[in-house]
Amino acid sequence: MIRDAKREDIEALAHLMGELGYPTTADEMNHRMMKINASDDYRTLVYELDGEVVGMTGLIRGFHYENNDNYIRIVALVVDRRERGSGIGKTLLDAAEQWAKEQEASKLVLNSGNRGDREDAHHFYTSQGYEAKATGFYKKLN
């Protein structure tokens, strides 16, 4: 079942951030979710299986400077490693696409790290119709 994340999901979300490669405490996740939930441009969806949150996606609505279209950026997508390959990721992407359509967005975009451990994720995204089109640049600010 897919639903919006709730306050009771904080521990599960923290666990999933660790699964994504970003170890996170429940307190840290609570702090993040308080900021995220304060904006109507964000949406957090979870996949619940037998009462347990085993996947999530974080979405943000964005606006272009170069044209009048809106877009939705997938800023997080993760499925618990015990459930990978079961279709949960595809279901979460389908839900993201549905929300994007409801927001009158013209496209979905996402970034995925260039680390070797992300190759399976990259294959998954291309199998779902996503194209690798951009190069990301980051500068850490102190």
PDB file of C-alpha atoms in Angstrom:
ATOM      1  CA  MET A   1       0.000   0.000   0.000  1.00  0.00           C
ATOM      2  CA  ILE A   2       1.249   3.480  -0.859  1.00  0.00           C
ATOM      3  CA  ARG A   3       0.356   6.379   1.394  1.00  0.00           C
ATOM      4  CA  ASP A   4       1.692   9.697   2.606  1.00  0.00           C
ATOM      5  CA  ALA A   5       4.346   9.447   5.306  1.00  0.00           C
ATOM      6  CA  LYS A   6       3.203  10.030   8.884  1.00  0.00           C
ATOM      7  CA  ARG A   7       4.994  11.045  12.062  1.00  0.00           C
ATOM      8  CA  GLU A   8       4.922   7.403  13.175  1.00  0.00           C
ATOM      9  CA  ASP A   9       7.119   6.506  10.173  1.00  0.00           C
ATOM     10  CA  ILE A  10      10.179   8.458  11.350  1.00  0.00           C
ATOM     11  CA  GLU A  11      12.152   5.410  12.558  1.00  0.00           C
ATOM     12  CA  ALA A  12      11.390   3.493   9.358  1.00  0.00           C
ATOM     13  CA  LEU A  13      12.391   6.501   7.250  1.00  0.00           C
ATOM     14  CA  ALA A  14      15.656   6.808   9.177  1.00  0.00           C
ATOM     15  CA  HIS A  15      16.324   3.115   8.523  1.00  0.00           C
ATOM     16  CA  LEU A  16      15.608   3.573   4.816  1.00  0.00           C
ATOM     17  CA  MET A  17      18.016   6.527   4.618  1.00  0.00           C
ATOM     18  CA  GLY A  18      20.669   4.156   5.950  1.00  0.00           C
ATOM     19  CA  GLU A  19      19.701   1.644   3.261  1.00  0.00           C
ATOM     20  CA  LEU A  20      20.220   4.428   0.726  1.00  0.00           C
ATOM     21  CA  GLY A  21      23.742   4.983   2.064  1.00  0.00           C
ATOM     22  CA  TYR A  22      23.063   7.879   4.413  1.00  0.00           C
ATOM     23  CA  PRO A  23      23.063   6.625   8.028  1.00  0.00           C
ATOM     24  CA  THR A  24      20.460   8.659   9.891  1.00  0.00           C
ATOM     25  CA  THR A  25      19.131   8.676  13.431  1.00  0.00           C
ATOM     26  CA  ALA A  26      15.431   8.997  14.204  1.00  0.00           C
ATOM     27  CA  ASP A  27      16.093  12.439  15.740  1.00  0.00           C
ATOM     28  CA  GLU A  28      17.837  13.600  12.565  1.00  0.00           C
ATOM     29  CA  MET A  29      15.006  12.248  10.409  1.00  0.00           C
ATOM     30  CA  ASN A  30      12.415  13.936  12.595  1.00  0.00           C
ATOM     31  CA  HIS A  31      14.239  17.254  12.221  1.00  0.00           C
ATOM     32  CA  ARG A  32      14.390  16.842   8.422  1.00  0.00           C
ATOM     33  CA  MET A  33      10.750  15.832   8.116  1.00  0.00           C
ATOM     34  CA  MET A  34       9.610  18.840  10.154  1.00  0.00           C
ATOM     35  CA  LYS A  35      11.261  21.125   7.561  1.00  0.00           C
ATOM     36  CA  ILE A  36      10.053  19.061   4.597  1.00  0.00           C
ATOM     37  CA  ASN A  37       6.463  18.898   5.844  1.00  0.00           C
ATOM     38  CA  ALA A  38       6.416  22.679   6.283  1.00  0.00           C
ATOM     39  CA  SER A  39       6.405  23.108   2.481  1.00  0.00           C
ATOM     40  CA  ASP A  40       3.502  22.278   0.181  1.00  0.00           C
ATOM     41  CA  ASP A  41       6.027  21.698  -2.619  1.00  0.00           C
ATOM     42  CA  TYR A  42       7.277  18.488  -0.967  1.00  0.00           C
ATOM     43  CA  ARG A  43       5.576  15.128  -0.737  1.00  0.00           C
ATOM     44  CA  THR A  44       6.816  11.972   0.965  1.00  0.00           C
ATOM     45  CA  LEU A  45       5.231   8.662  -0.003  1.00  0.00           C
ATOM     46  CA  VAL A  46       5.864   5.353   1.723  1.00  0.00           C
ATOM     47  CA  TYR A  47       5.181   1.780   0.723  1.00  0.00           C
ATOM     48  CA  GLU A  48       3.714  -0.233   3.581  1.00  0.00           C
ATOM     49  CA  LEU A  49       3.803  -4.031   3.494  1.00  0.00           C
ATOM     50  CA  ASP A  50       2.158  -6.031   6.277  1.00  0.00           C
ATOM     51  CA  GLY A  51       2.207  -2.977   8.557  1.00  0.00           C
ATOM     52  CA  GLU A  52       5.893  -2.198   7.934  1.00  0.00           C
ATOM     53  CA  VAL A  53       7.278   0.689   5.862  1.00  0.00           C
ATOM     54  CA  VAL A  54       9.650  -0.951   3.360  1.00  0.00           C
ATOM     55  CA  GLY A  55      10.076   1.800   0.777  1.00  0.00           C
ATOM     56  CA  MET A  56       9.782   5.529   0.305  1.00  0.00           C
ATOM     57  CA  THR A  57      10.103   8.299  -2.209  1.00  0.00           C
ATOM     58  CA  GLY A  58      10.596  11.989  -1.552  1.00  0.00           C
ATOM     59  CA  LEU A  59       9.319  14.416  -4.174  1.00  0.00           C
ATOM     60  CA  ILE A  60       9.559  18.144  -4.707  1.00  0.00           C
ATOM     61  CA  ARG A  61       7.713  20.337  -7.169  1.00  0.00           C
ATOM     62  CA  GLY A  62       9.983  22.671  -9.120  1.00  0.00           C
ATOM     63  CA  PHE A  63       9.557  25.518 -11.541  1.00  0.00           C
ATOM     64  CA  HIS A  64      11.695  26.348 -14.559  1.00  0.00           C
ATOM     65  CA  TYR A  65      13.255  29.691 -15.322  1.00  0.00           C
ATOM     66  CA  GLU A  66      13.614  28.848 -19.012  1.00  0.00           C
ATOM     67  CA  ASN A  67       9.998  27.824 -19.718  1.00  0.00           C
ATOM     68  CA  ASN A  68       6.526  27.762 -18.167  1.00  0.00           C
ATOM     69  CA  ASP A  69       6.498  24.058 -17.283  1.00  0.00           C
ATOM     70  CA  ASN A  70       6.575  22.579 -13.795  1.00  0.00           C
ATOM     71  CA  TYR A  71       8.542  19.452 -12.972  1.00  0.00           C
ATOM     72  CA  ILE A  72       8.764  16.987 -10.118  1.00  0.00           C
ATOM     73  CA  ARG A  73      12.181  16.008  -8.804  1.00  0.00           C
ATOM     74  CA  ILE A  74      12.550  12.678  -7.076  1.00  0.00           C
ATOM     75  CA  VAL A  75      14.988  13.565  -4.302  1.00  0.00           C
ATOM     76  CA  ALA A  76      14.900  10.171  -2.585  1.00  0.00           C
ATOM     77  CA  LEU A  77      13.818   6.699  -3.637  1.00  0.00           C
ATOM     78  CA  VAL A  78      14.709   3.620  -1.638  1.00  0.00           C
ATOM     79  CA  VAL A  79      13.383   0.131  -1.004  1.00  0.00           C
ATOM     80  CA  ASP A  80      14.564  -1.974   1.909  1.00  0.00           C
ATOM     81  CA  ARG A  81      17.174  -4.406   0.562  1.00  0.00           C
ATOM     82  CA  ARG A  82      15.071  -7.389   1.732  1.00  0.00           C
ATOM     83  CA  GLU A  83      12.264  -6.313  -0.624  1.00  0.00           C
ATOM     84  CA  ARG A  84      14.238  -5.162  -3.684  1.00  0.00           C
ATOM     85  CA  GLY A  85      13.208  -6.751  -6.954  1.00  0.00           C
ATOM     86  CA  SER A  86       9.611  -7.232  -5.806  1.00  0.00           C
ATOM     87  CA  GLY A  87       8.109  -4.311  -7.754  1.00  0.00           C
ATOM     88  CA  ILE A  88       7.951  -1.829  -4.873  1.00  0.00           C
ATOM     89  CA  GLY A  89      10.332   0.619  -6.563  1.00  0.00           C
ATOM     90  CA  LYS A  90       8.262   0.595  -9.750  1.00  0.00           C
ATOM     91  CA  THR A  91       5.086   1.129  -7.732  1.00  0.00           C
ATOM     92  CA  LEU A  92       6.672   4.109  -5.974  1.00  0.00           C
ATOM     93  CA  LEU A  93       7.793   5.554  -9.323  1.00  0.00           C
ATOM     94  CA  ASP A  94       4.260   5.096 -10.688  1.00  0.00           C
ATOM     95  CA  ALA A  95       2.884   6.978  -7.662  1.00  0.00           C
ATOM     96  CA  ALA A  96       5.438   9.757  -8.227  1.00  0.00           C
ATOM     97  CA  GLU A  97       4.340   9.973 -11.857  1.00  0.00           C
ATOM     98  CA  GLN A  98       0.690  10.175 -10.815  1.00  0.00           C
ATOM     99  CA  TRP A  99       1.416  13.032  -8.406  1.00  0.00           C
ATOM    100  CA  ALA A 100       3.455  14.770 -11.125  1.00  0.00           C
ATOM    101  CA  LYS A 101       0.457  14.609 -13.451  1.00  0.00           C
ATOM    102  CA  GLU A 102      -1.803  15.977 -10.711  1.00  0.00           C
ATOM    103  CA  GLN A 103       0.648  18.893 -10.333  1.00  0.00           C
ATOM    104  CA  GLU A 104       0.542  19.461 -14.109  1.00  0.00           C
ATOM    105  CA  ALA A 105       4.270  18.734 -14.316  1.00  0.00           C
ATOM    106  CA  SER A 106       5.781  18.096 -17.716  1.00  0.00           C
ATOM    107  CA  LYS A 107       8.464  15.682 -16.475  1.00  0.00           C
ATOM    108  CA  LEU A 108       9.994  13.759 -13.615  1.00  0.00           C
ATOM    109  CA  VAL A 109      13.691  14.196 -12.927  1.00  0.00           C
ATOM    110  CA  LEU A 110      16.087  12.512 -10.530  1.00  0.00           C
ATOM    111  CA  ASN A 111      19.775  12.296  -9.731  1.00  0.00           C
ATOM    112  CA  SER A 112      21.595   9.113  -8.837  1.00  0.00           C
ATOM    113  CA  GLY A 113      25.214   9.025  -7.697  1.00  0.00           C
ATOM    114  CA  ASN A 114      27.990   7.792  -9.959  1.00  0.00           C
ATOM    115  CA  ARG A 115      29.219   5.323  -7.339  1.00  0.00           C
ATOM    116  CA  GLY A 116      29.685   1.713  -8.356  1.00  0.00           C
ATOM    117  CA  ASP A 117      27.108   0.589  -5.817  1.00  0.00           C
ATOM    118  CA  ARG A 118      24.455   2.575  -7.721  1.00  0.00           C
ATOM    119  CA  GLU A 119      24.735   0.588 -10.987  1.00  0.00           C
ATOM    120  CA  ASP A 120      21.688  -1.542 -10.171  1.00  0.00           C
ATOM    121  CA  ALA A 121      19.692   1.626  -9.468  1.00  0.00           C
ATOM    122  CA  HIS A 122      20.819   3.149 -12.780  1.00  0.00           C
ATOM    123  CA  HIS A 123      19.727   0.031 -14.650  1.00  0.00           C
ATOM    124  CA  PHE A 124      16.380   0.135 -12.845  1.00  0.00           C
ATOM    125  CA  TYR A 125      15.794   3.780 -13.817  1.00  0.00           C
ATOM    126  CA  THR A 126      16.604   3.213 -17.488  1.00  0.00           C
ATOM    127  CA  SER A 127      14.348   0.127 -17.511  1.00  0.00           C
ATOM    128  CA  GLN A 128      11.537   2.411 -16.310  1.00  0.00           C
ATOM    129  CA  GLY A 129      12.017   4.841 -19.207  1.00  0.00           C
ATOM    130  CA  TYR A 130      14.346   7.387 -17.601  1.00  0.00           C
ATOM    131  CA  GLU A 131      17.209   8.769 -19.699  1.00  0.00           C
ATOM    132  CA  ALA A 132      20.667   9.622 -18.357  1.00  0.00           C
ATOM    133  CA  LYS A 133      20.929  13.168 -19.711  1.00  0.00           C
ATOM    134  CA  ALA A 134      22.690  15.440 -17.234  1.00  0.00           C
ATOM    135  CA  THR A 135      25.950  15.790 -15.387  1.00  0.00           C
ATOM    136  CA  GLY A 136      25.673  17.066 -11.838  1.00  0.00           C
ATOM    137  CA  PHE A 137      28.180  19.301 -10.130  1.00  0.00           C
ATOM    138  CA  TYR A 138      28.366  19.873  -6.396  1.00  0.00           C
ATOM    139  CA  LYS A 139      30.332  22.245  -4.223  1.00  0.00           C
ATOM    140  CA  LYS A 140      30.377  21.647  -0.493  1.00  0.00           C
ATOM    141  CA  LEU A 141      29.807  24.794   1.567  1.00  0.00           C
ATOM    142  CA  ASN A 142      31.208  24.940   5.078  1.00  0.00           C
TER     143      ASN A 142
END
